[in-house]
Short mmCIF file of C-alpha atoms and ligand atoms in Angstrom, two decimals:
data_model
loop_
_atom_site.label_atom_id
_atom_site.label_comp_id
_atom_site.label_asym_id
_atom_site.label_seq_id
_atom_site.Cartn_x
_atom_site.Cartn_y
_atom_site.Cartn_z
CA MET A 140 28.50 -14.26 -140.23
CA LYS A 141 27.06 -16.10 -143.21
CA LEU A 142 25.01 -19.25 -143.06
CA VAL A 143 25.16 -21.58 -146.02
CA PRO A 144 23.39 -24.83 -146.62
CA LYS A 145 25.30 -27.93 -145.63
CA SER A 146 24.84 -29.31 -149.10
CA LEU A 147 26.52 -26.31 -150.72
CA ASN A 148 30.18 -25.56 -150.56
CA ALA A 149 31.13 -22.56 -148.50
CA ARG A 150 32.67 -20.04 -150.86
CA PRO A 151 35.23 -18.06 -148.90
CA GLY A 152 35.51 -14.43 -149.83
CA LYS A 153 32.02 -14.17 -151.31
CA ALA A 154 30.57 -13.11 -147.98
CA GLU A 155 32.13 -9.65 -148.35
CA SER A 156 30.89 -8.88 -151.84
CA LEU A 157 27.31 -8.95 -153.03
CA PRO A 158 26.51 -10.00 -156.58
CA PRO A 159 25.91 -7.11 -159.01
CA GLY A 160 22.27 -6.04 -158.97
CA PRO A 161 20.08 -3.22 -160.18
CA LEU A 162 20.07 -1.40 -156.85
CA PRO A 163 23.19 0.64 -156.19
CA GLU A 164 22.79 0.28 -152.46
CA LEU A 165 23.05 -3.49 -152.76
CA ARG A 166 26.67 -3.01 -153.77
CA LYS A 167 27.52 -1.09 -150.62
CA PRO A 168 30.03 -3.05 -148.61
CA VAL A 169 28.47 -4.79 -145.67
CA SER A 170 30.12 -5.03 -142.32
CA ARG A 171 32.60 -7.76 -141.45
CA SER A 172 31.02 -11.15 -141.70
CA ARG A 173 31.91 -14.76 -141.16
CA THR A 174 30.86 -17.79 -143.13
CA ILE A 175 29.94 -20.85 -141.18
CA ARG A 176 28.24 -24.10 -141.91
CA ILE A 177 25.19 -24.80 -139.91
CA ASP A 178 23.65 -27.90 -138.53
CA PHE A 179 19.98 -27.98 -139.57
CA ARG A 180 19.03 -29.14 -136.12
CA ASN A 181 20.02 -25.68 -134.87
CA GLY A 182 16.35 -24.66 -134.91
CA GLU A 183 15.91 -26.79 -131.85
CA ILE A 184 16.67 -25.48 -128.43
CA ALA A 185 20.16 -26.24 -127.24
CA PRO A 186 19.88 -28.57 -124.25
CA GLU A 187 21.75 -26.12 -122.03
CA SER A 188 19.25 -23.27 -122.65
CA LEU A 189 16.36 -25.65 -121.93
CA MET A 190 17.48 -25.44 -118.33
CA ASP A 191 17.68 -21.66 -118.21
CA LYS A 192 15.68 -19.90 -115.56
CA PHE A 193 15.23 -16.31 -114.48
CA VAL A 194 15.64 -15.32 -110.88
CA ILE A 195 13.91 -12.01 -110.27
CA ARG A 196 13.77 -10.03 -107.05
CA GLY A 197 10.74 -7.73 -107.19
CA GLY A 198 10.26 -4.24 -105.89
CA ASN A 199 12.54 -2.04 -108.01
CA PRO A 200 10.93 0.67 -110.15
CA LEU A 201 12.05 0.60 -113.79
CA VAL A 202 13.71 3.93 -114.45
CA GLY A 203 15.66 4.97 -117.53
CA SER A 204 15.56 4.27 -121.22
CA VAL A 205 15.04 1.08 -123.24
CA ARG A 206 15.63 0.70 -126.98
CA ILE A 207 12.95 -1.41 -128.62
CA SER A 208 14.08 -4.08 -131.09
CA GLY A 209 12.68 -4.83 -134.52
CA ALA A 210 9.37 -6.70 -134.65
CA LYS A 211 9.76 -10.48 -134.72
CA ASN A 212 6.36 -10.82 -136.40
CA ALA A 213 7.35 -8.41 -139.17
CA ALA A 214 10.84 -9.87 -139.59
CA LEU A 215 9.59 -13.46 -140.08
CA PRO A 216 7.43 -12.74 -143.17
CA ALA A 217 10.06 -10.32 -144.51
CA MET A 218 12.65 -13.11 -144.43
CA ALA A 219 10.23 -15.46 -146.19
CA ALA A 220 9.70 -12.77 -148.85
CA ALA A 221 13.36 -13.16 -149.85
CA LEU A 222 12.33 -16.53 -151.35
CA LEU A 223 10.47 -14.61 -154.06
CA THR A 224 13.59 -13.33 -155.79
CA ASP A 225 17.01 -14.54 -156.91
CA GLU A 226 18.57 -11.22 -155.86
CA PRO A 227 19.71 -10.38 -152.32
CA VAL A 228 17.24 -8.89 -149.87
CA ILE A 229 18.85 -6.83 -147.12
CA LEU A 230 16.84 -6.53 -143.93
CA GLU A 231 17.77 -4.09 -141.18
CA ASN A 232 16.54 -4.04 -137.57
CA ILE A 233 16.12 -7.82 -137.42
CA PRO A 234 15.75 -8.82 -133.77
CA ASP A 235 18.22 -11.31 -132.37
CA VAL A 236 15.68 -13.82 -131.05
CA ARG A 237 15.33 -17.57 -131.37
CA ASP A 238 12.43 -17.58 -133.88
CA ILE A 239 14.62 -15.56 -136.23
CA HIS A 240 17.45 -18.08 -135.85
CA THR A 241 14.97 -20.85 -136.68
CA GLU A 242 13.81 -19.05 -139.81
CA ARG A 243 17.41 -18.46 -140.92
CA ASN A 244 18.09 -22.15 -140.57
CA LEU A 245 14.92 -22.97 -142.47
CA LEU A 246 15.94 -20.74 -145.37
CA VAL A 247 19.45 -22.16 -145.38
CA SER A 248 18.04 -25.69 -145.47
CA MET A 249 16.34 -24.73 -148.74
CA GLY A 250 19.52 -23.46 -150.34
CA ALA A 251 19.42 -19.77 -149.34
CA GLU A 252 22.60 -17.98 -148.36
CA VAL A 253 22.05 -15.96 -145.22
CA GLU A 254 24.63 -13.42 -144.19
CA LEU A 255 24.47 -11.97 -140.72
CA GLY A 256 25.86 -8.52 -139.99
CA TYR A 257 28.51 -8.14 -137.37
CA GLY A 258 29.23 -5.56 -134.66
CA ARG A 259 27.25 -2.39 -135.27
CA ALA A 260 25.42 -4.08 -138.16
CA SER A 261 24.50 -7.10 -136.08
CA HIS A 262 20.80 -6.55 -136.75
CA ARG A 263 21.26 -6.70 -140.51
CA THR A 264 20.56 -9.92 -142.40
CA THR A 265 21.17 -10.38 -146.12
CA ILE A 266 19.34 -13.26 -147.74
CA SER A 267 20.12 -14.52 -151.20
CA CYS A 268 17.84 -17.18 -152.68
CA SER A 269 19.49 -17.49 -156.09
CA ASN A 270 19.89 -21.22 -155.70
CA LEU A 271 16.88 -22.84 -154.06
CA VAL A 272 17.80 -26.50 -154.07
CA ASN A 273 15.18 -27.83 -151.75
CA PRO A 274 11.74 -26.14 -151.52
CA GLU A 275 10.84 -27.98 -148.34
CA ALA A 276 10.17 -26.99 -144.73
CA ALA A 277 10.93 -30.07 -142.68
CA TYR A 278 9.01 -31.10 -139.57
CA GLU A 279 12.08 -30.66 -137.34
CA LEU A 280 12.05 -26.92 -138.01
CA VAL A 281 8.31 -26.30 -138.43
CA LYS A 282 7.50 -28.01 -135.11
CA THR A 283 9.64 -25.45 -133.29
CA MET A 284 8.00 -22.48 -135.01
CA ARG A 285 4.57 -22.35 -136.63
CA ALA A 286 5.43 -19.21 -138.60
CA SER A 287 7.55 -21.52 -140.81
CA THR A 288 4.35 -21.97 -142.82
CA LEU A 289 5.00 -18.45 -144.15
CA VAL A 290 7.33 -20.04 -146.72
CA LEU A 291 4.48 -21.98 -148.34
CA GLY A 292 3.12 -19.18 -150.57
CA PRO A 293 6.47 -17.70 -151.65
CA LEU A 294 7.94 -21.13 -152.44
CA VAL A 295 5.13 -22.29 -154.68
CA ALA A 296 4.99 -18.87 -156.37
CA ARG A 297 8.71 -18.82 -157.13
CA THR A 298 9.57 -22.49 -157.71
CA GLY A 299 6.16 -23.97 -158.63
CA ARG A 300 6.48 -26.43 -155.78
CA ALA A 301 6.48 -26.42 -151.98
CA ARG A 302 6.52 -29.16 -149.39
CA VAL A 303 5.85 -27.84 -145.91
CA SER A 304 5.26 -29.84 -142.77
CA GLN A 305 1.90 -29.32 -141.11
CA PRO A 306 2.57 -27.50 -137.87
CA GLY A 307 0.24 -29.43 -135.55
CA GLY A 308 -1.27 -28.05 -132.34
CA CYS A 309 0.17 -25.31 -130.17
CA ALA A 310 0.02 -24.29 -126.50
CA ILE A 311 -2.38 -21.41 -127.18
CA GLY A 312 -4.85 -23.16 -129.48
CA ALA A 313 -5.31 -25.51 -132.44
CA ARG A 314 -4.13 -22.86 -134.93
CA PRO A 315 -5.06 -24.56 -138.19
CA ILE A 316 -3.65 -23.33 -141.51
CA ASP A 317 -6.68 -24.24 -143.63
CA LEU A 318 -7.10 -20.64 -144.78
CA HIS A 319 -3.56 -20.56 -146.24
CA ILE A 320 -4.34 -23.76 -148.13
CA LYS A 321 -7.77 -22.65 -149.37
CA GLY A 322 -6.28 -19.35 -150.53
CA LEU A 323 -3.51 -21.09 -152.48
CA GLU A 324 -6.11 -23.31 -154.14
CA ARG A 325 -7.97 -20.15 -155.17
CA LEU A 326 -4.72 -19.07 -156.85
CA GLY A 327 -4.61 -22.30 -158.83
CA ALA A 328 -2.24 -24.43 -156.72
CA ALA A 329 -2.86 -28.16 -156.52
CA ILE A 330 -2.62 -29.24 -152.88
CA LYS A 331 -1.88 -32.70 -151.54
CA GLN A 332 -1.77 -33.45 -147.83
CA GLU A 333 -0.07 -36.65 -146.77
CA HIS A 334 2.45 -37.99 -144.26
CA GLY A 335 2.06 -34.80 -142.21
CA TYR A 336 3.15 -32.59 -145.11
CA ILE A 337 1.36 -30.15 -147.39
CA GLU A 338 2.53 -30.32 -150.97
CA ALA A 339 1.55 -27.45 -153.21
CA SER A 340 2.31 -27.24 -156.90
CA ALA A 341 1.45 -24.95 -159.79
CA GLU A 342 3.02 -24.26 -163.15
CA ARG A 343 2.37 -20.58 -162.40
CA LEU A 344 -0.13 -19.28 -159.88
CA ARG A 345 -2.96 -17.21 -161.35
CA GLY A 346 -4.73 -14.26 -159.76
CA GLY A 347 -7.96 -15.00 -157.94
CA HIS A 348 -10.56 -13.68 -155.53
CA ILE A 349 -10.00 -14.73 -151.93
CA ILE A 350 -12.40 -13.90 -149.13
CA PHE A 351 -10.90 -15.04 -145.83
CA ASP A 352 -13.47 -16.87 -143.67
CA LYS A 353 -11.69 -15.40 -140.69
CA ILE A 354 -9.05 -12.70 -140.29
CA THR A 355 -5.61 -14.27 -140.25
CA VAL A 356 -2.33 -12.37 -139.99
CA THR A 357 0.15 -14.88 -141.43
CA GLY A 358 -2.56 -16.15 -143.83
CA THR A 359 -2.88 -12.64 -145.29
CA GLU A 360 0.91 -12.36 -145.49
CA ASP A 361 1.44 -15.80 -147.02
CA LEU A 362 -1.12 -15.25 -149.78
CA MET A 363 -0.06 -11.66 -150.42
CA MET A 364 3.45 -12.98 -151.11
CA ALA A 365 2.13 -15.77 -153.33
CA ALA A 366 -0.03 -13.37 -155.36
CA THR A 367 2.87 -11.02 -156.17
CA LEU A 368 4.19 -13.51 -158.75
CA ALA A 369 0.79 -14.85 -159.90
CA GLU A 370 -0.48 -14.15 -163.38
CA GLY A 371 -3.13 -11.40 -163.28
CA GLU A 372 -4.90 -9.66 -160.44
CA THR A 373 -5.69 -11.02 -156.99
CA ILE A 374 -8.25 -9.45 -154.71
CA MET A 375 -8.15 -10.50 -151.06
CA GLU A 376 -11.01 -9.51 -148.76
CA ASN A 377 -11.38 -9.68 -144.97
CA CYS A 378 -7.59 -9.26 -144.67
CA ALA A 379 -5.63 -8.63 -141.48
CA ARG A 380 -4.74 -4.94 -141.02
CA GLU A 381 -1.82 -5.41 -138.62
CA PRO A 382 1.22 -3.08 -138.98
CA GLU A 383 3.26 -6.20 -139.80
CA VAL A 384 1.10 -6.77 -142.92
CA ILE A 385 1.70 -3.17 -144.00
CA ASP A 386 5.44 -3.56 -143.40
CA LEU A 387 5.55 -6.69 -145.54
CA ALA A 388 3.66 -4.91 -148.33
CA ALA A 389 6.20 -2.08 -148.13
CA LEU A 390 9.07 -4.54 -148.59
CA LEU A 391 7.33 -6.36 -151.44
CA THR A 392 6.65 -3.03 -153.15
CA LYS A 393 10.36 -2.20 -152.93
CA MET A 394 10.99 -5.58 -154.57
CA GLY A 395 8.80 -4.57 -157.49
CA ALA A 396 5.41 -5.96 -156.42
CA LYS A 397 2.20 -4.06 -157.24
CA ILE A 398 0.09 -3.97 -154.09
CA GLU A 399 -2.73 -1.64 -153.07
CA GLY A 400 -4.76 -1.52 -149.89
CA ALA A 401 -2.40 -3.14 -147.33
CA GLY A 402 -3.64 -1.99 -143.92
CA THR A 403 -7.28 -2.14 -145.07
CA HIS A 404 -9.59 -5.13 -145.27
CA THR A 405 -9.19 -5.38 -149.07
CA ILE A 406 -5.82 -5.89 -150.72
CA ARG A 407 -5.33 -5.89 -154.51
CA ILE A 408 -2.22 -7.37 -156.01
CA HIS A 409 -1.27 -7.17 -159.68
CA GLY A 410 1.05 -10.10 -160.27
CA VAL A 411 4.42 -9.44 -161.93
CA GLU A 412 6.81 -11.77 -163.78
CA LYS A 413 9.77 -11.24 -161.47
CA LEU A 414 10.72 -9.49 -158.26
CA HIS A 415 14.14 -8.03 -157.50
CA GLY A 416 16.33 -7.43 -154.44
CA ALA A 417 15.68 -4.62 -151.97
CA ARG A 418 16.81 -3.11 -148.72
CA HIS A 419 14.25 -2.68 -145.93
CA ARG A 420 14.14 -1.69 -142.29
CA ILE A 421 11.79 -3.75 -140.12
CA ILE A 422 9.29 -1.83 -137.96
CA PRO A 423 9.77 -1.71 -134.18
CA ASP A 424 8.22 -4.46 -132.07
CA ARG A 425 4.94 -3.11 -130.69
CA ILE A 426 4.50 -6.06 -128.35
CA GLU A 427 7.95 -5.70 -126.82
CA ALA A 428 7.21 -1.99 -126.34
CA GLY A 429 3.83 -2.76 -124.74
CA THR A 430 5.44 -5.30 -122.43
CA PHE A 431 7.96 -2.72 -121.16
CA VAL A 432 5.18 -0.14 -120.76
CA ILE A 433 3.21 -2.46 -118.46
CA ALA A 434 6.36 -3.40 -116.53
CA ALA A 435 7.09 0.31 -115.97
CA VAL A 436 3.51 1.02 -114.91
CA LEU A 437 3.39 -1.78 -112.36
CA THR A 438 6.76 -1.05 -110.81
CA GLY A 439 5.83 2.63 -110.41
CA GLY A 440 8.70 3.52 -112.74
CA ASP A 441 9.57 6.24 -115.20
CA LEU A 442 10.58 4.69 -118.49
CA GLN A 443 11.47 6.14 -121.85
CA LEU A 444 11.11 3.80 -124.82
CA THR A 445 13.10 4.66 -127.92
CA ASN A 446 12.98 3.28 -131.47
CA CYS A 447 9.29 2.42 -131.05
CA ASP A 448 6.14 3.41 -132.92
CA PRO A 449 3.38 4.55 -130.53
CA SER A 450 0.91 4.75 -133.45
CA HIS A 451 0.93 0.91 -133.44
CA LEU A 452 -0.06 0.85 -129.76
CA GLY A 453 -3.25 2.93 -129.85
CA SER A 454 -5.62 0.45 -128.19
CA LEU A 455 -3.14 -0.39 -125.41
CA ILE A 456 -2.36 3.28 -124.68
CA GLN A 457 -6.07 4.11 -124.58
CA LYS A 458 -6.78 1.23 -122.19
CA LEU A 459 -3.90 2.14 -119.90
CA GLU A 460 -5.10 5.75 -119.78
CA GLU A 461 -8.50 4.37 -118.74
CA CYS A 462 -6.69 2.59 -115.88
CA GLY A 463 -5.12 5.87 -114.80
CA VAL A 464 -1.67 5.66 -116.40
CA SER A 465 0.04 8.67 -117.88
CA ILE A 466 1.77 8.14 -121.23
CA THR A 467 3.47 10.74 -123.40
CA ALA A 468 3.92 9.57 -126.97
CA GLY A 469 6.25 11.09 -129.57
CA THR A 470 6.70 9.88 -133.13
CA ASP A 471 9.29 7.21 -132.34
CA SER A 472 9.46 7.28 -128.57
CA MET A 473 7.19 7.23 -125.57
CA ARG A 474 7.46 7.89 -121.88
CA VAL A 475 5.44 6.19 -119.22
CA THR A 476 5.22 7.20 -115.59
CA ASN A 477 2.99 5.94 -112.86
CA GLY A 478 2.61 6.93 -109.30
CA HIS A 479 -1.12 6.41 -108.97
CA GLN A 480 -3.37 3.55 -107.94
CA LEU A 481 -4.56 1.76 -111.07
CA VAL A 482 -8.26 1.23 -111.62
CA ALA A 483 -9.69 -1.89 -113.26
CA ALA A 484 -10.83 -1.84 -116.89
CA ASP A 485 -12.12 -4.65 -119.12
CA ILE A 486 -10.41 -5.77 -122.30
CA SER A 487 -11.46 -7.89 -125.19
CA THR A 488 -8.81 -9.04 -127.66
CA GLU A 489 -9.48 -8.25 -131.30
CA GLU A 490 -7.62 -8.02 -134.57
CA PHE A 491 -5.72 -4.78 -135.17
CA PRO A 492 -6.53 -2.01 -134.35
CA GLY A 493 -8.27 -3.73 -131.42
CA PHE A 494 -6.52 -4.84 -128.24
CA PRO A 495 -3.79 -7.34 -129.29
CA THR A 496 -4.01 -10.91 -128.08
CA ASP A 497 -0.21 -10.78 -127.74
CA MET A 498 -0.67 -8.22 -124.90
CA GLN A 499 -3.47 -10.07 -123.10
CA ALA A 500 -1.24 -11.99 -120.69
CA GLN A 501 0.78 -8.92 -119.71
CA TYR A 502 -2.46 -6.97 -119.20
CA MET A 503 -3.72 -9.73 -116.92
CA THR A 504 -0.75 -9.13 -114.63
CA LEU A 505 -1.61 -5.44 -114.63
CA ALA A 506 -5.23 -6.26 -113.76
CA THR A 507 -4.07 -8.09 -110.61
CA GLN A 508 -2.70 -4.75 -109.39
CA ALA A 509 -5.70 -2.59 -110.39
CA GLN A 510 -8.44 -1.67 -107.92
CA GLY A 511 -11.66 -3.48 -108.85
CA THR A 512 -12.71 -6.26 -111.19
CA SER A 513 -11.40 -6.61 -114.74
CA LEU A 514 -13.07 -8.86 -117.29
CA ILE A 515 -10.64 -10.18 -119.88
CA THR A 516 -12.10 -11.79 -123.00
CA GLU A 517 -9.79 -13.66 -125.38
CA ASN A 518 -11.37 -13.77 -128.82
CA ILE A 519 -8.45 -14.82 -131.00
CA PHE A 520 -7.08 -18.05 -129.48
CA GLU A 521 -9.08 -20.65 -127.58
CA ASN A 522 -6.46 -21.55 -124.97
CA ARG A 523 -4.51 -18.45 -124.13
CA PHE A 524 -4.97 -18.27 -120.34
CA MET A 525 -2.23 -20.67 -119.29
CA HIS A 526 -0.52 -17.88 -117.34
CA ALA A 527 -3.59 -17.41 -115.11
CA GLY A 528 -2.78 -20.48 -113.03
CA GLU A 529 0.81 -19.37 -112.51
CA LEU A 530 -0.28 -15.83 -111.57
CA ALA A 531 -2.75 -17.35 -109.10
CA ARG A 532 0.17 -19.24 -107.51
CA MET A 533 1.76 -15.84 -106.92
CA GLY A 534 -1.37 -14.60 -105.13
CA ALA A 535 -3.60 -13.30 -107.95
CA ASN A 536 -7.37 -13.77 -107.73
CA ILE A 537 -8.33 -14.98 -111.22
CA LYS A 538 -11.26 -17.12 -112.34
CA VAL A 539 -11.17 -18.49 -115.87
CA ASP A 540 -14.33 -19.60 -117.62
CA GLY A 541 -13.76 -20.58 -121.25
CA ARG A 542 -12.62 -17.52 -123.15
CA ARG A 543 -13.22 -15.20 -120.20
CA ALA A 544 -11.16 -14.45 -117.15
CA VAL A 545 -12.29 -12.39 -114.19
CA VAL A 546 -9.46 -10.74 -112.28
CA ARG A 547 -10.19 -9.23 -108.89
CA GLY A 548 -7.64 -6.70 -107.73
CA ARG A 549 -5.74 -5.50 -106.08
CA THR A 550 -3.93 -8.50 -104.58
CA PRO A 551 -0.32 -8.37 -103.44
CA LEU A 552 1.87 -10.81 -105.39
CA SER A 553 4.42 -12.97 -103.65
CA SER A 554 7.38 -14.80 -105.11
CA ALA A 555 7.03 -18.43 -106.19
CA ALA A 556 8.57 -20.94 -108.53
CA VAL A 557 6.60 -20.59 -111.78
CA GLN A 558 6.84 -21.92 -115.29
CA CYS A 559 6.43 -20.36 -118.74
CA SER A 560 3.97 -21.96 -121.15
CA ASP A 561 4.34 -19.72 -124.22
CA LEU A 562 6.05 -16.53 -125.28
CA ARG A 563 3.61 -13.91 -124.01
CA ALA A 564 2.64 -15.91 -120.92
CA SER A 565 6.34 -15.79 -120.00
CA ALA A 566 6.33 -12.02 -120.31
CA SER A 567 3.37 -11.78 -117.93
CA LEU A 568 5.26 -13.83 -115.34
CA VAL A 569 8.38 -11.69 -115.66
CA ILE A 570 6.28 -8.58 -115.03
CA ALA A 571 4.56 -10.24 -112.07
CA ALA A 572 7.95 -11.17 -110.61
CA LEU A 573 9.11 -7.55 -110.93
CA VAL A 574 6.35 -6.46 -108.53
CA ALA A 575 6.24 -9.54 -106.30
CA ASP A 576 7.57 -9.63 -102.82
CA GLY A 577 10.73 -11.76 -102.73
CA GLU A 578 12.64 -13.82 -105.28
CA THR A 579 10.70 -15.52 -108.05
CA ILE A 580 12.19 -18.32 -110.12
CA ILE A 581 10.80 -18.57 -113.64
CA ASP A 582 11.41 -21.84 -115.42
CA ARG A 583 11.40 -22.64 -119.17
CA VAL A 584 12.52 -19.18 -120.24
CA TYR A 585 13.36 -20.60 -123.67
CA HIS A 586 9.80 -19.54 -124.48
CA ILE A 587 10.67 -15.89 -123.83
CA ASP A 588 13.88 -16.18 -125.87
CA ARG A 589 11.74 -16.88 -128.93
CA GLY A 590 10.57 -13.31 -129.12
CA TYR A 591 12.28 -10.94 -126.66
CA GLU A 592 15.82 -9.85 -127.40
CA ARG A 593 18.10 -9.88 -124.34
CA ILE A 594 15.14 -9.11 -122.08
CA GLU A 595 17.11 -9.64 -118.89
CA GLU A 596 19.85 -7.21 -120.00
CA LYS A 597 17.30 -4.59 -121.01
CA LEU A 598 15.47 -4.94 -117.68
CA LYS A 599 18.71 -4.87 -115.71
CA GLY A 600 19.69 -1.70 -117.54
CA VAL A 601 16.67 0.11 -116.09
CA GLY A 602 17.02 -1.12 -112.54
CA ALA A 603 15.45 -4.58 -112.35
CA GLN A 604 17.10 -7.30 -110.30
CA ILE A 605 17.09 -10.21 -112.72
CA ARG A 606 19.53 -12.98 -113.39
CA ARG A 607 19.59 -15.85 -115.90
CA ILE A 608 20.77 -19.09 -114.42
CA GLY A 609 21.28 -22.62 -115.67
CA GLU A 610 19.98 -25.66 -113.88
CA ILE A 611 19.66 -25.27 -110.15
CA LEU A 612 21.23 -28.24 -108.51
CA PRO A 613 19.12 -29.78 -105.76
CA ARG A 614 20.40 -29.07 -102.28
CA ARG A 615 22.44 -31.92 -100.95
CA ALA A 616 20.23 -33.99 -98.67
CA ALA A 617 21.13 -33.72 -95.02
CA ALA A 618 23.13 -36.67 -93.77
CA PRO A 619 20.82 -39.14 -92.05
CA SER A 620 21.15 -38.96 -88.31
CA VAL A 621 22.68 -42.04 -86.85
CA VAL A 622 20.41 -43.79 -84.43
CA ALA A 623 22.30 -45.68 -81.87
N1 EPU B 963 -6.96 -19.44 -138.14
C1 EPU B 963 -7.68 -20.45 -138.75
N2 EPU B 963 -7.20 -20.92 -139.95
C2 EPU B 963 -6.08 -20.45 -140.53
C3 EPU B 963 -5.34 -19.42 -139.88
C4 EPU B 963 -5.83 -18.94 -138.69
O1 EPU B 963 -8.71 -20.88 -138.25
O2 EPU B 963 -5.72 -20.93 -141.60
C5 EPU B 963 -7.44 -18.92 -136.84
C6 EPU B 963 -6.46 -19.17 -135.70
O3 EPU B 963 -6.60 -20.45 -135.15
C7 EPU B 963 -6.81 -18.06 -134.74
C8 EPU B 963 -7.20 -16.93 -135.68
O4 EPU B 963 -7.51 -17.52 -136.93
O5 EPU B 963 -7.91 -18.43 -133.98
C9 EPU B 963 -6.13 -15.87 -135.88
O6 EPU B 963 -4.90 -16.49 -136.16
P1 EPU B 963 -3.80 -15.83 -137.09
O7 EPU B 963 -3.67 -16.65 -138.32
O8 EPU B 963 -4.10 -14.38 -137.26
O9 EPU B 963 -2.51 -16.00 -136.21
P2 EPU B 963 -1.08 -16.25 -136.79
O10 EPU B 963 -0.97 -15.52 -138.07
O11 EPU B 963 -0.75 -17.69 -136.75
C10 EPU B 963 0.08 -14.13 -135.80
C11 EPU B 963 1.23 -13.86 -134.86
C12 EPU B 963 0.84 -14.28 -133.46
C13 EPU B 963 -0.39 -13.47 -133.05
C14 EPU B 963 -1.53 -13.69 -134.06
C15 EPU B 963 -2.75 -12.86 -133.76
C16 EPU B 963 3.12 -14.12 -136.33
C17 EPU B 963 4.32 -14.88 -136.70
N3 EPU B 963 2.37 -14.61 -135.33
O12 EPU B 963 -0.17 -15.53 -135.71
O13 EPU B 963 1.93 -13.95 -132.62
O14 EPU B 963 -0.82 -13.86 -131.77
O15 EPU B 963 -1.07 -13.39 -135.38
O16 EPU B 963 -2.45 -11.52 -133.77
O17 EPU B 963 2.86 -13.07 -136.89
C18 EPU B 963 3.29 -14.12 -130.71
O18 EPU B 963 4.08 -13.32 -131.25
O19 EPU B 963 3.39 -14.47 -129.51
C19 EPU B 963 2.21 -14.70 -131.50
C20 EPU B 963 1.57 -15.81 -131.15
#
């Protein structure tokens, strides 16, 4: 399937053949594909999925094998990196989740041609940005996904101009993007902020010295992309060291960028005149893997995870071992079994390689089932305990005080009607429902669809009782009794 901008004519037949390029592999035939026109509003949630709910009956151990998808948070910057070249970028292992659909639509709205693989190649996406007609990220798309701001750096570096909507607040915190903006200014961009948009312009960016006030993952990625096409050398200090940053640097290097130090606090980039197309496989999703690990632990299961990278999960594995869990890790697989009573252990979220904030909610569910008191400190986002209230409704004993939560375990969980507030909070509720007594109904699962690929099918495949349903119609009211 190929997505083309509405403003451009669909060119039948072109979907099968890639333009000639320097890389022989780019000429390999891709799988069957279709060309469709898209409606730019597709980034929004279809009204019917807004009503989707999960019904989960708890109590079944997760037993079997689950294949982990590609990392959403590595795929999003990789797709934005395609803006840096006029040649096709082929990305493999792209997860089929809603944030990826939003980013595809965003790229298409700018003039990119996005071709989706089909059948066995369904996780392959080919992006060609040879004709960027509109270097703008409109509010309608940015409001549904903050990571849209990842296009800011690449757009201004490639086209000399970018107009990106300011994302606004978010359920887990204010999440400003001031560090992206300051960094671009350090690279010589002129920035104007008006009418809710950031406009950046530069004849050509020039290398500069950026010291991030605070470690930011997408900020590091955005500016690393911008610096690849800047004139001269850029040194970035206090950079994020997440595996997703390293993966992006690997892709950019394949595209011809000169980058040293990705994965350390200091990254050096020697700007080049032009980048070219490349083929790249996205790393496995460490957060999806961690979510399944915790689900297996709590259900007393025996789960094998394949296509994952345990080396990205060091802090989680170490913490779970402290709680009494047994994990066997291979190079691209891991097995988790648990038949023991868990013991409480404190966590404090930190930048990589510390305990990931994206696993904090799921760990909180685990803490409700551990013997003793766990102190959970959230250092990255100021409002990331929204799940605590919902877990409490299921019987958890949790007290939140600012950035700290005290969880006293072990408390049995019982089914309830609960509601998702953000992506990872949703995952914590799904896990809670898998161990709760009875049938839990989880509302607003569109949050989980942003970042977990077919989670209900994967869970069902290893023994969970889970069903996705549309709107539940209210029971018909009983007929009023007739009073004589
Ligand atoms: N921050 C600023 N100014 C900035 C940028 C960030 O003050 O210009 C602050 C943030 O408000 C936050 C801290 O710095 O307090 C760290 O934020 P960061 O920029 O690192 O977060 P992000 O890049 O917006 C990515 C992931 C998040 C993940 C965080 C932290 C992507 C697309 N998103 O967000 O993933 O929680 O890093 O690891 O990579 C998720 O997948 O559920 C998710 C939220």
